XYZ file of N, CA and C in Angstrom:
564
model
N -20.867 -20.926 -12.047
C -20.555 -21.751 -10.900
C -21.695 -22.743 -10.662
N -21.340 -23.919 -10.262
C -22.325 -24.961 -10.015
C -23.069 -24.677 -8.718
N -24.343 -24.978 -8.688
C -25.136 -24.853 -7.476
C -24.638 -25.884 -6.470
N -24.147 -25.408 -5.315
C -23.583 -26.313 -4.315
C -24.613 -27.303 -3.770
N -25.888 -26.940 -3.821
C -26.929 -27.846 -3.339
C -27.037 -29.082 -4.222
N -26.596 -28.997 -5.489
C -26.689 -30.123 -6.405
C -25.464 -31.039 -6.323
N -24.411 -30.608 -5.641
C -23.199 -31.411 -5.558
C -23.367 -32.537 -4.543
N -22.727 -33.680 -4.780
C -22.774 -34.756 -3.782
C -21.992 -34.340 -2.541
N -22.283 -34.964 -1.436
C -21.557 -34.681 -0.201
C -20.250 -35.450 -0.188
N -19.212 -34.813 0.348
C -17.933 -35.497 0.482
C -18.104 -36.594 1.526
N -17.548 -37.769 1.273
C -17.702 -38.922 2.170
C -16.671 -38.867 3.284
N -16.973 -38.118 4.320
C -16.070 -38.019 5.465
C -15.981 -39.335 6.227
N -16.993 -40.186 6.113
C -16.988 -41.468 6.821
C -15.905 -42.410 6.310
N -15.394 -42.139 5.112
C -14.337 -42.990 4.564
C -12.980 -42.676 5.196
N -12.910 -41.615 5.981
C -11.649 -41.193 6.593
C -11.540 -41.735 8.009
N -10.297 -41.857 8.484
C -10.135 -42.238 9.892
C -10.633 -41.068 10.749
N -10.949 -41.340 11.998
C -11.590 -40.360 12.869
C -10.792 -39.065 12.978
N -9.498 -39.163 13.240
C -8.684 -37.961 13.407
C -8.665 -37.127 12.117
N -8.464 -37.786 10.991
C -8.424 -37.071 9.706
C -9.773 -36.433 9.429
N -10.868 -37.174 9.685
C -12.213 -36.645 9.453
C -12.439 -35.380 10.279
N -12.062 -35.414 11.549
C -12.250 -34.251 12.424
C -11.435 -33.060 11.915
N -10.178 -33.314 11.587
C -9.305 -32.227 11.109
C -9.813 -31.661 9.795
N -10.167 -32.537 8.848
C -10.604 -32.069 7.527
C -11.930 -31.318 7.634
N -12.858 -31.800 8.441
C -14.124 -31.083 8.605
C -13.903 -29.726 9.272
N -13.027 -29.693 10.260
C -12.724 -28.422 10.919
C -12.075 -27.459 9.930
N -11.107 -27.946 9.159
C -10.435 -27.098 8.170
C -11.419 -26.634 7.079
N -12.369 -27.488 6.728
C -13.378 -27.112 5.733
C -14.153 -25.894 6.211
N -14.614 -25.934 7.440
C -15.344 -24.797 8.006
C -14.487 -23.552 8.093
N -13.236 -23.727 8.504
C -12.324 -22.588 8.604
C -12.040 -21.977 7.234
N -11.832 -22.830 6.244
C -11.554 -22.332 4.887
C -12.748 -21.549 4.360
N -13.940 -22.070 4.538
C -15.133 -21.367 4.059
C -15.285 -20.003 4.738
N -14.945 -19.918 6.026
C -15.050 -18.646 6.744
C -14.015 -17.635 6.258
N -12.873 -18.118 5.802
C -11.797 -17.231 5.362
C -11.901 -16.788 3.899
N -12.764 -17.399 3.136
C -12.804 -17.148 1.690
C -13.044 -15.696 1.321
N -13.690 -14.930 2.161
C -14.017 -13.544 1.805
C -13.037 -12.530 2.401
N -11.950 -12.974 2.904
C -11.003 -12.055 3.527
C -9.933 -11.591 2.547
N -9.017 -10.777 3.032
C -7.985 -10.178 2.193
C -6.721 -11.030 2.149
N -5.603 -10.400 1.892
C -4.337 -11.091 1.641
C -3.991 -12.132 2.700
N -4.093 -11.787 3.956
C -3.744 -12.745 5.006
C -4.678 -13.942 4.967
N -5.933 -13.710 4.644
C -6.894 -14.804 4.519
C -6.526 -15.745 3.384
N -6.057 -15.190 2.280
C -5.642 -16.023 1.149
C -4.469 -16.913 1.557
N -3.540 -16.343 2.300
C -2.405 -17.133 2.789
C -2.889 -18.232 3.734
N -3.787 -17.878 4.644
C -4.312 -18.860 5.594
C -5.066 -19.984 4.882
N -5.871 -19.621 3.881
C -6.590 -20.637 3.106
C -5.593 -21.572 2.430
N -4.573 -20.992 1.801
C -3.562 -21.814 1.126
C -2.865 -22.778 2.072
N -2.515 -22.307 3.270
C -1.852 -23.173 4.252
C -2.777 -24.311 4.688
N -4.054 -24.001 4.888
C -5.019 -25.035 5.289
C -5.261 -26.035 4.151
N -5.291 -25.524 2.926
C -5.426 -26.424 1.776
C -4.233 -27.379 1.689
N -3.034 -26.859 1.940
C -1.846 -27.724 1.908
C -1.943 -28.820 2.967
N -2.446 -28.448 4.147
C -2.595 -29.431 5.218
C -3.631 -30.499 4.839
N -4.770 -30.059 4.305
C -5.817 -31.011 3.916
C -5.325 -31.907 2.787
N -4.648 -31.332 1.819
C -4.134 -32.120 0.696
C -3.208 -33.221 1.190
N -2.343 -32.858 2.134
C -1.422 -33.861 2.693
C -2.197 -34.955 3.438
N -3.202 -34.565 4.197
C -3.953 -35.546 4.987
C -4.822 -36.456 4.125
N -5.413 -35.900 3.066
C -6.310 -36.701 2.240
C -5.570 -37.673 1.334
N -4.388 -37.314 0.947
C -3.620 -38.211 0.089
C -4.070 -38.175 -1.361
N -3.372 -38.941 -2.152
C -3.559 -38.958 -3.601
C -4.968 -39.387 -3.994
N -5.574 -38.602 -4.883
C -6.859 -38.985 -5.463
C -8.084 -38.460 -4.748
N -7.935 -37.937 -3.542
C -9.109 -37.483 -2.793
C -9.214 -35.956 -2.738
N -8.105 -35.282 -2.864
C -8.087 -33.822 -2.718
C -8.963 -33.142 -3.767
N -8.838 -33.544 -5.020
C -9.617 -32.928 -6.090
C -11.110 -33.075 -5.872
N -11.548 -34.257 -5.460
C -12.988 -34.441 -5.244
C -13.461 -33.657 -4.023
N -12.638 -33.597 -2.991
C -12.978 -32.794 -1.808
C -13.133 -31.317 -2.201
N -12.193 -30.795 -2.999
C -12.272 -29.402 -3.452
C -13.575 -29.145 -4.211
N -13.890 -30.056 -5.124
C -15.085 -29.887 -5.949
C -16.352 -29.951 -5.099
N -16.419 -30.909 -4.222
C -17.627 -31.116 -3.419
C -17.817 -30.005 -2.388
N -16.743 -29.628 -1.690
C -16.871 -28.647 -0.614
C -16.912 -27.198 -1.093
N -16.218 -26.894 -2.184
C -16.088 -25.494 -2.591
C -16.440 -25.239 -4.055
N -16.685 -26.283 -4.818
C -16.896 -26.181 -6.259
C -15.680 -25.532 -6.923
N -14.487 -25.935 -6.455
C -13.216 -25.449 -6.981
C -12.543 -26.565 -7.753
N -11.653 -26.179 -8.665
C -10.782 -27.160 -9.291
C -9.399 -27.053 -8.640
N -8.505 -27.947 -9.022
C -7.189 -27.950 -8.385
C -6.365 -26.721 -8.760
N -6.626 -26.119 -9.907
C -5.904 -24.900 -10.297
C -6.199 -23.777 -9.305
N -7.455 -23.649 -8.905
C -7.827 -22.635 -7.917
C -7.096 -22.884 -6.609
N -7.077 -24.125 -6.172
C -6.386 -24.468 -4.927
C -4.886 -24.197 -5.034
N -4.304 -24.513 -6.192
C -2.863 -24.269 -6.384
C -2.541 -22.787 -6.263
N -3.429 -21.928 -6.726
C -3.189 -20.484 -6.606
C -3.136 -20.078 -5.131
N -4.078 -20.542 -4.335
C -4.054 -20.264 -2.896
C -2.783 -20.824 -2.267
N -2.464 -22.072 -2.591
C -1.306 -22.723 -1.980
C -0.002 -22.045 -2.407
N 0.046 -21.564 -3.632
C 1.227 -20.855 -4.111
C 1.445 -19.569 -3.311
N 0.364 -18.834 -3.054
C 0.468 -17.620 -2.242
C 0.933 -17.974 -0.830
N 0.360 -19.019 -0.263
C 0.749 -19.421 1.096
C 2.220 -19.821 1.150
N 2.659 -20.543 0.156
C 4.061 -20.981 0.124
C 5.004 -19.790 -0.014
N 4.681 -18.864 -0.899
C 5.541 -17.694 -1.145
C 5.585 -16.726 0.031
N 4.448 -16.562 0.700
C 4.346 -15.526 1.725
C 4.113 -16.081 3.124
N 4.471 -17.340 3.366
C 4.159 -17.963 4.656
C 4.803 -17.251 5.839
N 5.967 -16.646 5.648
C 6.629 -15.987 6.772
C 6.292 -14.502 6.862
N 5.531 -13.988 5.906
C 5.164 -12.571 5.914
C 3.812 -12.377 6.572
N 3.684 -11.311 7.352
C 2.384 -10.946 7.907
C 1.781 -9.905 6.979
N 0.831 -10.310 6.188
C 0.226 -9.415 5.206
C -1.121 -8.863 5.654
N -1.472 -9.100 6.915
C -2.815 -8.726 7.353
C -3.092 -7.234 7.271
N -2.087 -6.389 7.416
C -2.311 -4.954 7.371
C -1.939 -4.334 6.024
N -1.514 -5.146 5.081
C -1.069 -4.627 3.799
C -2.230 -4.553 2.819
N -2.175 -3.555 1.964
C -3.233 -3.375 0.973
C -2.755 -3.892 -0.377
N -2.904 -5.195 -0.557
C -2.531 -5.838 -1.805
C -3.781 -6.507 -2.356
N -4.160 -6.124 -3.554
C -5.342 -6.731 -4.174
C -5.111 -8.237 -4.310
N -6.142 -9.041 -4.052
C -5.957 -10.489 -4.172
C -5.390 -10.915 -5.525
N -5.853 -10.311 -6.607
C -5.333 -10.679 -7.927
C -3.850 -10.332 -8.039
N -3.429 -9.242 -7.411
C -2.013 -8.871 -7.398
C -1.214 -9.868 -6.563
N -1.802 -10.315 -5.472
C -1.128 -11.281 -4.609
C -0.873 -12.596 -5.349
N -1.851 -13.063 -6.120
C -1.670 -14.285 -6.907
C -0.549 -14.102 -7.923
N -0.507 -12.950 -8.576
C 0.549 -12.689 -9.557
C 1.914 -12.592 -8.876
N 1.963 -11.952 -7.719
C 3.227 -11.871 -6.987
C 3.718 -13.249 -6.550
N 2.801 -14.161 -6.272
C 3.179 -15.506 -5.832
C 3.549 -16.430 -6.984
N 3.234 -16.037 -8.192
C 3.502 -16.893 -9.352
C 5.002 -17.163 -9.468
N 5.369 -18.395 -9.802
C 6.789 -18.738 -9.949
C 7.505 -17.877 -10.991
N 6.773 -17.354 -11.948
C 7.380 -16.547 -13.010
C 7.696 -15.120 -12.566
N 7.209 -14.717 -11.389
C 7.476 -13.361 -10.913
C 8.843 -13.309 -10.244
N 9.728 -12.447 -10.733
C 11.063 -12.344 -10.131
C 10.992 -11.907 -8.663
N 11.900 -12.430 -7.862
C 11.930 -12.080 -6.440
C 12.032 -10.574 -6.227
N 12.803 -9.904 -7.070
C 12.973 -8.455 -6.920
C 11.655 -7.709 -7.076
N 10.823 -8.158 -8.001
C 9.519 -7.529 -8.213
C 8.619 -7.805 -7.019
N 8.619 -9.037 -6.563
C 7.811 -9.415 -5.395
C 8.208 -8.575 -4.176
N 9.510 -8.497 -3.911
C 9.996 -7.734 -2.755
C 9.680 -6.247 -2.891
N 9.771 -5.730 -4.108
C 9.460 -4.327 -4.366
C 8.035 -3.994 -3.921
N 7.083 -4.830 -4.310
C 5.688 -4.532 -3.989
C 5.355 -4.797 -2.525
N 5.989 -5.759 -1.910
C 5.785 -5.967 -0.471
C 6.278 -4.727 0.277
N 7.447 -4.237 -0.094
C 7.992 -3.034 0.539
C 7.085 -1.827 0.301
N 6.601 -1.673 -0.933
C 5.691 -0.569 -1.244
C 4.450 -0.623 -0.349
N 3.894 -1.814 -0.204
C 2.696 -1.982 0.608
C 2.993 -1.736 2.092
N 4.154 -2.183 2.560
C 4.533 -1.926 3.952
C 4.686 -0.433 4.228
N 4.989 0.323 3.179
C 5.111 1.777 3.311
C 3.783 2.499 3.105
N 2.686 1.735 3.034
C 1.361 2.322 2.983
C 0.710 2.401 1.616
N 1.405 1.986 0.569
C 0.833 2.046 -0.779
C -0.112 0.871 -1.022
N -1.147 1.115 -1.797
C -2.010 0.031 -2.263
C -1.358 -0.573 -3.499
N -1.457 -1.882 -3.621
C -0.845 -2.582 -4.756
C -1.954 -3.216 -5.575
N -1.967 -2.883 -6.873
C -2.995 -3.410 -7.761
C -2.409 -4.452 -8.711
N -3.302 -5.223 -9.293
C -2.908 -6.225 -10.278
C -2.205 -5.566 -11.461
N -2.764 -4.469 -11.952
C -2.198 -3.796 -13.127
C -0.779 -3.313 -12.866
N -0.540 -2.759 -11.685
C 0.816 -2.302 -11.346
C 1.804 -3.463 -11.342
N 1.415 -4.565 -10.739
C 2.294 -5.736 -10.671
C 2.529 -6.285 -12.080
N 1.460 -6.424 -12.846
C 1.574 -6.969 -14.204
C 2.489 -6.104 -15.066
N 2.289 -4.790 -15.014
C 3.089 -3.887 -15.841
C 4.563 -3.910 -15.457
N 4.848 -3.856 -14.164
C 6.252 -3.869 -13.740
C 6.896 -5.220 -14.041
N 6.166 -6.295 -13.820
C 6.695 -7.636 -14.100
C 7.042 -7.770 -15.585
N 6.134 -7.343 -16.448
C 6.396 -7.441 -17.893
C 7.606 -6.598 -18.289
N 7.669 -5.367 -17.804
C 8.796 -4.490 -18.140
C 10.095 -5.056 -17.586
N 10.055 -5.585 -16.377
C 11.238 -6.165 -15.743
C 11.737 -7.364 -16.546
N 10.811 -8.213 -16.972
C 11.176 -9.401 -17.743
C 11.797 -9.043 -19.093
N 11.319 -7.970 -19.710
C 11.802 -7.559 -21.031
C 13.105 -6.766 -20.980
N 13.359 -6.117 -19.860
C 14.446 -5.142 -19.779
C 15.812 -5.771 -19.556
N 16.854 -5.142 -20.156
C 18.220 -5.558 -19.850
C 18.552 -5.174 -18.399
N 19.526 -5.839 -17.826
C 19.870 -5.630 -16.420
C 20.040 -4.169 -16.011
N 20.707 -3.318 -16.805
C 20.867 -1.930 -16.366
C 19.550 -1.185 -16.127
N 18.475 -1.616 -16.762
C 17.182 -0.950 -16.572
C 16.409 -1.487 -15.375
N 16.686 -2.695 -14.975
C 15.867 -3.350 -13.946
C 15.854 -2.578 -12.628
N 17.017 -2.170 -12.158
C 17.049 -1.444 -10.895
C 16.370 -0.090 -11.015
N 16.512 0.540 -12.170
C 15.860 1.830 -12.389
C 14.342 1.682 -12.383
N 13.851 0.563 -12.869
C 12.414 0.280 -12.798
C 11.975 0.150 -11.340
N 12.729 -0.634 -10.577
C 12.383 -0.860 -9.171
C 12.480 0.413 -8.342
N 13.424 1.278 -8.703
C 13.606 2.536 -7.968
C 12.607 3.611 -8.392
N 11.803 3.333 -9.406
C 10.817 4.292 -9.885
C 11.399 5.379 -10.770
N 12.654 5.225 -11.163
C 13.289 6.210 -12.053
C 12.803 6.061 -13.491
N 12.232 4.927 -13.792
C 11.785 4.620 -15.147
C 10.434 3.928 -15.036
N 9.455 4.401 -15.792
C 8.130 3.779 -15.742
C 8.153 2.485 -16.553
N 7.294 1.526 -16.211
C 7.208 0.299 -17.016
C 6.896 0.591 -18.483
N 6.034 1.565 -18.735
C 5.677 1.897 -20.110
C 6.899 2.402 -20.879
N 7.663 3.303 -20.287
C 8.860 3.832 -20.943
C 9.904 2.730 -21.140
N 10.039 1.852 -20.156
C 11.001 0.748 -20.282
C 10.637 -0.158 -21.458
N 9.346 -0.468 -21.606
C 8.912 -1.306 -22.724
C 9.191 -0.627 -24.058
N 8.922 0.680 -24.126
C 9.187 1.422 -25.357
C 10.687 1.451 -25.668
N 11.496 1.643 -24.643
C 12.947 1.677 -24.818
C 13.474 0.329 -25.300
N 12.962 -0.732 -24.724
C 13.367 -2.082 -25.151
C 12.969 -2.310 -26.606
N 11.789 -1.848 -26.975
C 11.341 -1.998 -28.367
C 12.267 -1.243 -29.316
N 12.606 -0.014 -28.976
C 13.516 0.782 -29.815
C 14.881 0.102 -29.898
N 15.383 -0.363 -28.767
C 16.691 -1.031 -28.760
C 16.683 -2.299 -29.614
N 15.547 -2.970 -29.671
C 15.481 -4.200 -30.471
C 15.561 -3.909 -31.966
N 15.309 -2.660 -32.344
C 15.314 -2.285 -33.759
C 16.666 -1.755 -34.244
N 17.614 -1.586 -33.321
C 18.941 -1.099 -33.726
C 19.894 -2.283 -33.856
N 20.943 -2.147 -34.639
C 21.900 -3.249 -34.802
C 22.525 -3.660 -33.469
N 22.822 -4.940 -33.351
C 23.352 -5.500 -32.104
C 24.553 -4.732 -31.555
N 25.564 -4.375 -32.352
C 26.712 -3.658 -31.777
C 26.305 -2.329 -31.125
N 25.377 -1.615 -31.759
C 24.909 -0.347 -31.203
C 24.129 -0.612 -29.913
N 23.263 -1.622 -29.956
C 22.464 -1.984 -28.775
C 23.377 -2.297 -27.596
N 24.420 -3.082 -27.834
C 25.344 -3.460 -26.756
C 26.026 -2.232 -26.162
N 26.424 -1.295 -27.021
C 27.088 -0.072 -26.541
C 26.118 0.775 -25.717
N 24.903 0.938 -26.216
C 23.910 1.727 -25.494
C 23.612 1.101 -24.138
N 23.378 -0.202 -24.130
C 23.051 -0.884 -22.874
C 24.217 -0.795 -21.901
N 25.413 -1.061 -22.372
C 26.576 -1.080 -21.481
C 26.957 0.311 -20.990
N 26.941 1.311 -21.873
C 27.471 2.632 -21.519
C 26.435 3.667 -21.126
N 25.266 3.606 -21.677
C 24.285 4.664 -21.448
C 23.191 4.291 -20.453
N 22.726 3.059 -20.498
C 21.610 2.694 -19.621
C 22.027 2.533 -18.167
N 23.312 2.332 -17.940
C 23.799 2.232 -16.571
C 23.854 3.594 -15.903
N 23.882 4.654 -16.706
C 23.965 6.032 -16.208
C 22.562 6.587 -16.041
N 22.129 6.881 -14.810
C 20.777 7.382 -14.595
C 20.460 8.653 -15.361
N 21.453 9.439 -15.714
C 21.199 10.672 -16.447
C 21.117 10.461 -17.953
N 21.379 9.228 -18.409
C 21.437 8.951 -19.848
C 20.054 8.864 -20.480
N 19.072 8.414 -19.717
C 17.727 8.251 -20.286
C 16.786 9.244 -19.668
């Protein structure tokens, strides 16, 4: 990470008075929230979206670099979490920040995201590894397995192994197994 003392200062004087006041206030608020948990990540993302809108094209990236030594990819991760979870109160939930970023990723199916929010609301801690493993298994699995994964009837590891085995059998057999056996919870 770059030494912040060596970075140039953001030119707040180039902004109109109202924008300068809002952006400076949001800068202080964002810095104070950086060390918090899931709700803080959402709050940072929402404030970043507001600043990005106010600064306009071409200024947001330099502001990020100067004020936080961040690139736009880092900001997009915060903003993605804020966009995905803006209506959820995550302040009491135990979701690892890395898991929260993965849950907010556009590639994460809604069912997986909802599964982990519900798990956390029921008192479970959610880790990055759990989210990654279930997401990968969910993405690889045929539809009959997906609900069983979410219900905890099938582990992500077993689902991946089953998908691998199914990929090695001829298509007609695979179709029969998927259609007739995987839909039956007692079949696997």
